[in-house]
Each structure stands twice: as C-alpha cells, then as structure tokens.
XYZ file of C-alpha atoms in Angstrom:
535
model
C -131.401 -109.704 -166.844
C -129.825 -106.531 -165.406
C -129.575 -106.089 -161.666
C -131.525 -103.256 -160.033
C -129.541 -100.177 -159.119
C -128.290 -99.984 -155.553
C -130.066 -97.425 -153.361
C -126.968 -95.219 -153.068
C -126.514 -95.140 -156.854
C -130.202 -94.337 -157.365
C -129.970 -91.527 -154.832
C -126.851 -90.136 -156.493
C -128.611 -90.123 -159.861
C -131.608 -88.324 -158.362
C -129.352 -85.716 -156.738
C -127.553 -85.111 -160.045
C -130.904 -84.778 -161.808
C -132.060 -82.203 -159.235
C -128.822 -80.243 -159.647
C -129.164 -80.341 -163.439
C -132.735 -79.075 -163.184
C -131.715 -76.298 -160.798
C -128.897 -75.221 -163.126
C -131.211 -75.278 -166.149
C -133.677 -72.970 -164.413
C -130.999 -70.552 -163.195
C -127.884 -70.330 -165.351
C -128.847 -69.764 -169.035
C -129.013 -66.242 -170.462
C -127.885 -64.448 -167.333
C -126.500 -61.647 -169.491
C -128.806 -59.215 -171.281
C -131.834 -61.470 -170.852
C -133.518 -59.318 -168.233
C -132.671 -55.641 -167.677
C -130.744 -55.042 -164.502
C -133.061 -54.072 -161.662
C -132.243 -50.715 -160.104
C -131.032 -52.451 -156.939
C -128.806 -54.766 -158.991
C -127.293 -51.805 -160.813
C -126.599 -49.946 -157.564
C -124.761 -52.954 -156.137
C -122.874 -53.404 -159.404
C -121.606 -49.809 -159.399
C -120.624 -50.143 -155.746
C -118.747 -53.327 -156.632
C -116.880 -51.374 -159.307
C -115.132 -49.277 -156.640
C -113.976 -52.466 -154.933
C -112.791 -54.058 -158.176
C -110.961 -51.039 -159.570
C -109.679 -49.310 -156.442
C -109.912 -51.950 -153.731
C -112.297 -49.577 -151.984
C -115.280 -50.722 -149.946
C -116.906 -48.900 -147.058
C -120.014 -50.250 -145.378
C -122.871 -47.757 -145.568
C -125.170 -47.987 -142.566
C -127.999 -46.256 -144.458
C -128.095 -48.197 -147.733
C -126.799 -51.146 -149.772
C -126.757 -53.834 -147.009
C -123.702 -55.894 -146.072
C -120.395 -56.481 -147.863
C -120.453 -60.223 -148.662
C -122.073 -59.765 -152.080
C -119.366 -57.325 -153.149
C -116.445 -59.384 -151.920
C -117.719 -62.719 -153.236
C -118.131 -61.101 -156.663
C -114.390 -60.485 -156.823
C -113.764 -64.184 -157.485
C -115.753 -64.558 -160.738
C -114.570 -61.116 -161.841
C -110.906 -62.067 -161.365
C -111.432 -65.464 -162.973
C -112.886 -63.717 -166.016
C -109.821 -61.465 -166.184
C -111.771 -58.330 -165.322
C -109.957 -55.500 -163.548
C -112.274 -52.656 -164.505
C -116.047 -52.460 -164.177
C -116.464 -52.014 -167.927
C -115.024 -55.530 -168.315
C -117.679 -57.012 -166.007
C -121.025 -58.118 -167.408
C -124.317 -59.284 -165.958
C -123.301 -62.927 -166.243
C -120.316 -62.374 -163.955
C -122.387 -60.541 -161.359
C -125.419 -62.821 -161.338
C -123.252 -65.908 -161.172
C -122.786 -65.162 -157.462
C -126.452 -65.540 -156.421
C -126.768 -68.486 -158.830
C -123.948 -70.253 -156.990
C -125.469 -69.714 -153.562
C -128.883 -70.660 -154.907
C -127.420 -74.004 -155.983
C -125.736 -74.475 -152.607
C -129.142 -73.881 -151.012
C -130.558 -76.714 -153.123
C -127.931 -79.118 -151.761
C -127.912 -78.126 -148.102
C -131.011 -80.206 -147.134
C -129.042 -83.333 -148.047
C -126.961 -82.816 -144.894
C -130.134 -83.466 -142.878
C -130.734 -86.932 -144.342
C -130.348 -88.808 -141.058
C -132.765 -86.392 -139.365
C -135.521 -86.263 -141.944
C -135.142 -89.336 -144.135
C -133.690 -89.716 -147.628
C -136.957 -89.157 -149.441
C -137.886 -86.040 -147.478
C -134.567 -84.270 -148.101
C -134.679 -85.138 -151.798
C -138.149 -83.631 -152.047
C -136.962 -80.522 -150.180
C -133.981 -80.209 -152.542
C -136.270 -80.632 -155.558
C -138.749 -78.038 -154.324
C -135.908 -75.597 -153.708
C -134.698 -76.220 -157.256
C -138.084 -75.639 -158.926
C -139.654 -73.002 -156.677
C -140.324 -70.000 -158.957
C -139.345 -67.524 -156.245
C -136.127 -69.369 -155.440
C -135.212 -69.755 -159.105
C -136.058 -66.163 -160.051
C -134.156 -64.482 -157.254
C -131.192 -66.811 -157.713
C -130.627 -64.714 -160.852
C -130.846 -61.397 -158.997
C -127.670 -59.559 -158.038
C -128.875 -58.708 -154.544
C -128.088 -60.100 -151.088
C -131.230 -62.150 -150.515
C -130.121 -65.515 -151.893
C -126.863 -65.274 -149.974
C -128.739 -64.532 -146.755
C -131.105 -67.493 -147.208
C -128.196 -69.805 -148.017
C -126.231 -68.744 -144.921
C -129.356 -69.048 -142.772
C -129.827 -72.594 -144.039
C -126.176 -73.199 -143.186
C -126.822 -72.151 -139.587
C -129.766 -74.544 -139.302
C -127.893 -77.457 -140.867
C -124.655 -76.935 -138.934
C -126.561 -76.322 -135.714
C -128.347 -79.649 -136.088
C -125.179 -81.502 -137.085
C -123.349 -80.124 -134.072
C -126.242 -81.019 -131.745
C -126.023 -84.609 -132.956
C -122.257 -85.070 -133.124
C -120.838 -82.483 -130.682
C -117.871 -82.155 -133.022
C -115.977 -78.843 -132.889
C -115.810 -78.613 -136.683
C -119.574 -78.226 -136.892
C -119.448 -75.605 -134.126
C -116.909 -73.566 -136.087
C -118.942 -73.954 -139.293
C -122.009 -72.785 -137.364
C -120.119 -69.673 -136.277
C -118.912 -68.979 -139.805
C -122.473 -69.052 -141.138
C -123.643 -66.786 -138.323
C -120.919 -64.318 -139.242
C -121.811 -64.509 -142.926
C -125.465 -63.830 -142.137
C -124.517 -60.709 -140.198
C -122.196 -59.541 -142.959
C -124.865 -60.022 -145.635
C -128.024 -58.232 -144.586
C -129.378 -56.458 -141.533
C -132.572 -58.554 -141.518
C -130.534 -61.501 -140.218
C -131.678 -60.489 -136.730
C -135.215 -61.578 -137.618
C -133.982 -65.098 -138.354
C -131.845 -65.136 -135.209
C -134.799 -64.141 -133.066
C -137.004 -66.761 -134.736
C -134.372 -69.442 -134.128
C -133.969 -68.496 -130.478
C -137.723 -68.476 -129.828
C -138.135 -71.781 -131.687
C -135.434 -73.417 -129.559
C -137.023 -72.148 -126.373
C -140.382 -73.452 -127.557
C -139.198 -77.004 -128.203
C -136.956 -77.147 -125.116
C -139.615 -75.651 -122.830
C -138.614 -76.510 -119.252
C -135.321 -78.121 -120.312
C -133.542 -74.941 -121.358
C -131.095 -74.975 -118.458
C -130.214 -78.637 -118.912
C -129.587 -78.155 -122.625
C -127.365 -75.176 -121.989
C -125.387 -77.068 -119.351
C -124.641 -79.844 -121.843
C -122.986 -77.411 -124.240
C -119.194 -77.631 -124.471
C -117.918 -74.178 -123.501
C -114.860 -74.473 -125.721
C -117.057 -75.277 -128.705
C -119.333 -72.346 -127.940
C -116.291 -70.096 -127.700
C -114.955 -71.418 -130.999
C -118.273 -70.746 -132.693
C -118.428 -67.224 -131.244
C -114.872 -66.459 -132.331
C -115.558 -67.768 -135.841
C -118.739 -65.675 -136.126
C -117.027 -62.533 -134.854
C -113.965 -63.048 -137.040
C -115.990 -63.429 -140.233
C -118.184 -60.439 -139.454
C -115.249 -58.237 -138.454
C -113.268 -59.147 -141.560
C -116.044 -58.112 -143.905
C -117.311 -55.029 -142.101
C -113.800 -53.690 -141.518
C -113.136 -54.095 -145.252
C -110.431 -56.584 -144.268
C -108.861 -54.332 -141.621
C -108.915 -51.115 -143.683
C -112.027 -49.469 -142.214
C -112.578 -50.076 -138.503
C -115.592 -47.728 -138.447
C -117.538 -50.288 -140.476
C -117.676 -52.606 -137.443
C -119.430 -49.979 -135.338
C -121.711 -49.019 -138.229
C -122.826 -52.633 -138.593
C -124.616 -52.210 -135.255
C -125.639 -48.557 -135.523
C -127.415 -49.368 -138.769
C -130.353 -50.921 -136.929
C -131.598 -47.482 -135.962
C -131.997 -46.748 -139.669
C -133.632 -50.037 -140.546
C -136.030 -50.055 -137.629
C -137.230 -46.628 -138.747
C -137.461 -47.653 -142.394
C -139.531 -50.763 -141.619
C -142.701 -48.734 -141.270
C -142.047 -45.318 -142.787
C -141.336 -45.926 -146.474
C -144.640 -45.461 -148.304
C -143.258 -46.818 -151.577
C -142.980 -50.321 -150.140
C -145.840 -50.437 -147.646
C -148.076 -53.449 -148.318
C -150.828 -55.276 -146.354
C -149.960 -58.134 -144.027
C -151.129 -60.810 -146.500
C -148.960 -59.487 -149.374
C -146.475 -62.384 -149.319
C -149.061 -65.097 -148.779
C -151.135 -63.704 -151.621
C -148.172 -63.939 -153.994
C -147.395 -67.494 -152.914
C -150.973 -68.788 -152.882
C -152.411 -67.324 -156.079
C -151.531 -64.408 -158.336
C -152.898 -63.513 -161.736
C -152.831 -60.292 -163.712
C -155.382 -60.018 -166.496
C -155.334 -62.870 -168.997
C -151.748 -63.843 -168.174
C -150.847 -67.208 -166.612
C -151.667 -67.691 -162.954
C -148.855 -68.166 -160.480
C -148.977 -70.271 -157.342
C -146.614 -72.038 -154.988
C -149.651 -73.544 -153.314
C -148.110 -77.014 -153.519
C -145.326 -75.876 -151.198
C -147.760 -74.119 -148.876
C -150.011 -77.172 -148.663
C -147.187 -79.636 -148.111
C -145.651 -77.325 -145.509
C -148.907 -77.426 -143.531
C -148.941 -81.228 -143.748
C -145.274 -81.349 -142.724
C -145.967 -79.053 -139.791
C -148.797 -81.327 -138.680
C -146.544 -84.367 -139.032
C -144.119 -82.785 -136.587
C -146.652 -83.549 -133.856
C -147.662 -87.008 -135.122
C -144.988 -89.710 -135.033
C -146.984 -92.018 -137.269
C -146.813 -89.520 -140.118
C -143.145 -88.648 -139.671
C -141.472 -91.988 -139.087
C -137.739 -91.746 -139.618
C -137.717 -87.992 -138.971
C -136.274 -86.199 -135.978
C -139.344 -84.814 -134.216
C -137.387 -82.105 -132.408
C -135.952 -80.782 -135.665
C -139.353 -80.800 -137.357
C -140.920 -78.935 -134.447
C -138.093 -76.435 -134.495
C -138.740 -75.849 -138.209
C -142.454 -75.400 -137.551
C -141.877 -72.777 -134.858
C -139.128 -71.061 -136.810
C -141.148 -70.871 -140.043
C -144.331 -69.658 -138.344
C -142.419 -66.923 -136.514
C -140.565 -65.862 -139.653
C -143.762 -65.764 -141.697
C -145.580 -63.769 -139.037
C -142.693 -61.334 -138.557
C -142.241 -60.559 -142.240
C -146.012 -60.317 -142.743
C -146.442 -57.862 -139.879
C -143.598 -55.572 -140.965
C -145.274 -52.960 -143.215
C -142.193 -52.551 -145.423
C -142.311 -55.381 -147.962
C -140.476 -56.371 -151.113
C -141.149 -59.803 -152.631
C -137.613 -61.128 -152.295
C -137.835 -60.780 -148.509
C -140.228 -63.735 -148.379
C -137.441 -66.119 -149.431
C -136.332 -66.329 -145.803
C -139.533 -67.947 -144.589
C -140.302 -69.704 -147.896
C -137.147 -71.726 -147.311
C -138.542 -72.916 -143.976
C -141.788 -73.852 -145.718
C -139.865 -75.872 -148.296
C -138.032 -77.836 -145.597
C -141.378 -78.639 -143.975
C -142.889 -79.461 -147.367
C -140.280 -82.186 -147.852
C -141.536 -83.878 -144.703
C -145.111 -83.142 -145.752
C -144.745 -85.010 -149.047
C -143.693 -88.172 -147.191
C -146.392 -87.687 -144.580
C -149.027 -87.705 -147.329
C -148.103 -91.289 -148.180
C -148.014 -92.224 -144.506
C -151.541 -90.899 -144.121
C -152.890 -92.828 -147.126
C -153.149 -96.573 -146.653
C -154.371 -97.822 -150.037
C -152.439 -98.064 -153.300
C -155.034 -96.220 -155.400
C -155.026 -93.305 -152.966
C -151.233 -93.175 -152.986
C -151.185 -93.366 -156.775
C -153.558 -90.411 -157.012
C -151.462 -88.496 -154.483
C -148.319 -89.236 -156.502
C -149.939 -87.961 -159.703
C -151.090 -84.771 -157.947
C -147.638 -84.155 -156.470
C -145.874 -84.783 -159.781
C -148.334 -82.512 -161.563
C -147.787 -79.806 -158.964
C -144.020 -80.177 -159.311
C -144.211 -79.856 -163.102
C -146.326 -76.709 -162.668
C -143.757 -75.214 -160.304
C -140.936 -75.933 -162.750
C -142.991 -74.476 -165.623
C -143.600 -71.301 -163.629
C -139.855 -71.041 -162.969
C -139.228 -71.280 -166.690
C -141.837 -68.622 -167.418
C -140.523 -66.359 -164.670
C -136.939 -66.445 -165.921
C -137.295 -66.740 -169.683
C -140.713 -65.402 -170.724
C -142.005 -62.985 -168.071
C -138.655 -61.959 -166.636
C -139.489 -58.212 -166.631
C -143.261 -58.410 -167.030
C -145.458 -57.169 -164.147
C -147.676 -60.227 -164.765
C -144.898 -62.107 -162.965
C -145.503 -61.626 -159.202
C -141.756 -61.638 -158.517
C -141.175 -58.673 -160.844
C -141.133 -55.609 -158.596
C -140.472 -52.013 -159.695
C -138.504 -53.510 -162.548
C -137.072 -51.749 -165.605
C -138.547 -52.790 -168.948
C -136.749 -53.775 -172.139
C -136.896 -50.179 -173.374
C -133.729 -49.766 -171.306
C -131.854 -51.641 -174.010
C -133.301 -49.315 -176.674
C -132.184 -46.265 -174.708
C -128.650 -47.602 -174.331
C -128.477 -48.620 -177.993
C -129.434 -45.104 -179.121
C -126.786 -43.522 -176.911
C -124.172 -45.949 -178.259
C -125.184 -45.158 -181.841
C -124.708 -41.436 -181.271
C -121.329 -42.130 -179.624
C -120.185 -44.043 -182.706
C -120.543 -41.004 -184.949
C -119.497 -38.405 -182.348
C -115.905 -37.080 -182.632
C -115.333 -37.761 -178.930
C -116.901 -41.208 -179.004
C -117.921 -42.388 -175.551
C -116.329 -39.274 -174.090
C -119.116 -37.102 -175.512
C -121.050 -34.973 -173.062
C -124.294 -36.604 -171.851
C -126.772 -35.429 -169.231
C -129.412 -37.587 -167.519
C -132.021 -35.675 -165.504
C -134.536 -37.520 -163.325
C -136.185 -36.543 -160.021
C -134.961 -38.270 -156.869
C -132.113 -39.952 -158.786
C -134.697 -42.185 -160.449
C -132.502 -43.114 -163.411
C -131.286 -46.528 -162.331
C -130.166 -48.894 -163.902
C -128.814 -46.486 -166.553
C -125.553 -45.791 -164.643
C -124.726 -49.481 -165.060
C -125.471 -49.608 -168.772
C -123.734 -46.284 -169.475
C -120.720 -47.019 -167.265
C -118.356 -46.731 -170.261
C -119.258 -43.052 -170.733
C -116.807 -40.937 -168.734
C -118.325 -37.527 -169.465
C -121.852 -38.154 -168.240
C -123.687 -36.128 -165.613
C -126.538 -37.301 -163.409
C -128.971 -34.616 -162.296
C -132.159 -34.392 -160.245
C -133.337 -31.165 -161.914
C -132.483 -28.914 -164.820
C -129.567 -26.657 -163.996
C -129.882 -23.469 -166.020
C -126.299 -22.459 -165.254
C -124.754 -25.574 -166.798
C -124.402 -25.673 -170.605
C -126.676 -28.200 -172.271
C -125.065 -31.453 -173.327
C -125.219 -32.635 -176.931
C -127.383 -35.526 -175.753
C -129.876 -35.286 -172.910
C -132.122 -37.933 -171.359
C -134.770 -36.616 -168.988
C -138.077 -37.237 -167.276
C -141.063 -35.653 -169.131
C -141.740 -33.053 -166.432
C -138.442 -31.351 -167.306
C -139.236 -30.820 -170.992
C -140.390 -27.193 -170.634
C -137.305 -26.267 -168.624
C -135.075 -28.064 -171.132
C -136.598 -26.297 -174.133
C -136.013 -23.007 -172.338
C -132.417 -24.028 -171.731
C -131.847 -25.226 -175.318
C -133.275 -22.204 -177.140
C -133.463 -19.191 -174.825
C -130.532 -19.267 -172.416
C -127.454 -19.640 -174.673
C -126.103 -16.661 -176.605
C -127.659 -16.514 -180.113
C -124.532 -17.817 -181.791
C -124.442 -20.933 -179.639
C -128.012 -22.127 -180.025
C -128.554 -25.548 -181.562
C -131.656 -27.347 -182.719
C -132.517 -30.473 -180.747
C -134.580 -33.395 -182.021
C -136.102 -36.440 -180.237
C -133.646 -39.246 -179.612
C -136.177 -42.065 -179.256
C -138.825 -43.318 -181.633
C -142.136 -43.210 -179.805
C -143.031 -43.645 -176.157
C -140.089 -44.973 -174.130
C -140.216 -46.238 -170.542
C -137.653 -46.848 -167.861
C -140.183 -48.803 -165.816
C -143.908 -49.303 -166.374
C -145.524 -45.832 -166.557
C -142.166 -44.119 -165.910
C -141.394 -42.387 -169.198
C -138.020 -41.068 -170.342
C -137.431 -38.687 -173.233
C -134.252 -38.137 -175.195
C -132.932 -35.024 -176.945
C -129.962 -34.896 -179.304
C -128.473 -32.052 -181.277
C -129.771 -32.123 -184.850
C -126.305 -31.983 -186.388
C -125.448 -35.238 -184.594
C -128.773 -36.770 -185.558
C -128.238 -35.877 -189.220
C -124.775 -37.394 -189.066
C -126.273 -40.585 -187.600
C -128.843 -40.789 -190.395
C -126.099 -40.303 -192.994
C -124.029 -43.004 -191.339
C -126.961 -45.430 -191.299
C -127.782 -44.697 -194.935
C -124.157 -45.212 -195.933
C -123.943 -48.491 -193.995
C -127.173 -49.728 -195.582
C -125.911 -48.838 -199.069
C -122.610 -50.631 -198.449
C -124.367 -53.771 -197.263
C -126.636 -53.756 -200.340
C -123.642 -53.376 -202.657
C-alpha cells in the first residue's frame, strides 16, 4: 500500500499545476493569433528605436513609462533580433506573459500570513481570471504595473515581519519599477498609504518610530535609483527624470477630458459582474467578486480567518476598496485599468474561499460549497480560453476594446502581394491616409516597407502613390487626385485593392486603390502560379 504524499510534495504539485494552467492560458499562439491592438503597435514601433538605435526618450504626453521597452530588449536579443523587422508579436508579448506568470506566483510569498490554502486559491484565481489571462498577452504596461504593485505589497509585508534589509531594498526596487512603468502608480501609492493609516489608526507614530532609518534610507535609494535609471534612459537623457514628474499635469487633465474613453462609474464592475452581447456567451468574474466580499468580511471576524494575519487582510480590504472607488470615479476608463484593483480582489478572494468552509459546519454544506467553487473555477478558466483563443478580437468579449479586426491581416496580405510583383518590391511607394492618424496598427504590420507615407488628409501637391489605403471620406479627393490633377500623359487607372467591405476596427472602414497595371500583373502572376501548381 503506497504512503500518502507529504504535505510539501502535495503543495509543490499543486503549484506546478497552477503554473502549467497559467502558461496554457497565456503562452500559445502569441504571434498572429490576435491582431495587434493600436496601443500595442505604438509601443512596438517605439521599441524599434531602442532596439535599432539605442534611442529612448520618455514622452510626458504619451506612451507611459520605459520599463516595457527596456525589458523587451532581453527576449529580442535572445532571439537574435537587432532590427524591428526581425521582431515578431511572440517576442513582444512574451514580456507581459512573463510578468503575468510572476504575478501568479507572488501570493505564495504570503503563505505564513494567509495560510497555504488561501494563497494557493489566490494563485489559481490569478491564473484563470479572464481579465488577467487576456491582458497578460497584451503588449502594454498594465501587467507590469500590477506585478510590481503586488511586489510592493509582498515585500512590504515580508519586511514588516522580518525587519531584514534585503526586503527593504526589494520593496524600494518595486516602488521604483512602479514609477517607471505607468503614471497611474500614484493611485496605488495613495491607496496603500490610506490603508495603512486606517489599520494603524492611533498607532501611526509608534509604528513609524519602530522603523529602522537605515532600512528606510536603503529602500528610498533603491526606489530612486531604479526610477532614475529608466527615466534617464540609463544616464543619456537627464530631462526624462524631470518629465516623469511634470507628466502628471497632462494625466490629471486627461482623466476627465477625453470623450472617447469616458464611461459611467459602474463600467468596471459591470464588466466583472456580468457582460453579454447578443447571443454570445456571457462573461462574469462574479466568483472572484463574491469571494472577495467574503474575504473582506473575514478580515473582521477571526473565526472565519483562522491562520491569517488580520492586519494584512484589513489592509487589503482598505486598499482594494479605495482602488476600486478611485478607478470607478475617474471618468477616463479603459478595461485594462481595472487589473490594479482586480488583483486586490483576488487576494481577498483567496481568503474568502477558506472562510466559506469556516462558515459552514456540516459536511454536506461544505461539499456543496466545494462543487460550486470548482464549477465557478472551471467557468473562469473556460472564459479565459474563449477570451484568448475564440473571441480574442470580438467585441462580444468584454476585454476587447477599440480593437482591430482580422481584416488587418487581409490588408497586409494584399500589400505584400503587390510588393511581390512590383519592380521595387517592398520599396514601392505606398500612401496611407486616415484622419487623426487613425491607421494603427498598420505601421507595425507594414514596418518592412521603407517608402511608405502616413497622412491625415489628401495632399494634392504630392504625387499619388501606386498603392493607396485610405478612409472612405477621402475617396472623392483621391479620385480627383488620380484622374484630374496629373498631366494627361501621367494619368493611370486605379482599381480597388480589397475584395468587398474591409474594416480596420468595427465600423471603421478602409479602402484600397492600386494602379491597374500592377493589378493586372498580380492577376497574371496568380494565374501563372495556379497553372504551375496544377501541372
């Protein structure tokens, strides 16, 4: 008869299973599965300047902090890439995937504070949360910010318990990384400070007196050093340090004045609680919301949270409530912003899952609760699968936001086909004309074309390219340019480049125009290739 597994071995197996599940929901088909979001493409092009020229300058008006760019250098170098054309989506998205996996593991460092079962549940919920899984595959700063924020919480707790300088330095490093990642870090800092004041209440002075000044100094130096390194572009752009603070004037103004992203206060909670578009599947992270409420209640009931550090739980309650309220009240909203407070909810949900069994005294009740929790977990994992591999660019997915559709691939394919039969190849002249620079992510997909121009309106003084992609409202001006402006001997007939209605994003149409001589050459080439394959 075999001996039962030791608790440590069982726990190790469970941790490995959680990691495997998290990887399965995040890593496959990173390349060409989902069109690059416009924001992803912008960051990718900006990374290209760093990769090819070693050039990075922090922009206090756009693009957020530099950590995403610099951390991407490692997978790019490991893949042997030295030019942006050698970098693909897999290389870029591997960065948020990595930090998303680190986020899954970080709760394990709180085992002594919250209990083994609670941290395993928190790690599992982080792994299978549809929002966490979906945005772990997004080449934007959000997953890095959430990971570094979690690092601050974990290292802060570990230092409070051990008073070891190593944890103080690690705390400072994570603070610096937060600052160097995204300007919204100040919301988390404020929430942490208020939460600490709330749980300390009248003992603030005594807690501060017990702090080791040398450790505080070490943490401050570590935070400043990390932030300064990144914002100064590693001592090549001192202005970036000043801009990292001046930027808040821009972001405070943007928080309420950008109509494109203004949403009601309940926008995030609506997405998390229940979302359904038409006859498509419904989406809900209600299990996490419900368990977070139970976990928050357990923070004030020792009988429901035995084995957990009450102070830490109460800190998480205050922190999460403040974060949720702050992000809900800010009019400017994009769905990935909710990851910051969703992470707090997940940490509380881990405690909530254990509290459920503390509350229930009979075996049948606990068995029913276990079935409900397992069923809810399976539903979360299924939604993560759907979000990443079935509805990855479909508006029926609540995490899809202003996202390009798969027609992007058709557009790029057509341009590549014309380039194959053009004498100049990818050096042929191409013009893309869209109002307000609304052509992203095409600059990413057409990055191999050196002779391409990006325009916001039709320029009558510039000769027409042999291939033009434009928004529909420019068609009249383009026809005038094609057939009326050039001298008679230089007029060419243009034909549609795309077959049928073609979108960049839902309800955002693009039209293509190519010179008929090139189009005829393409048709001849296709006919010849088809004949050769049949022979």
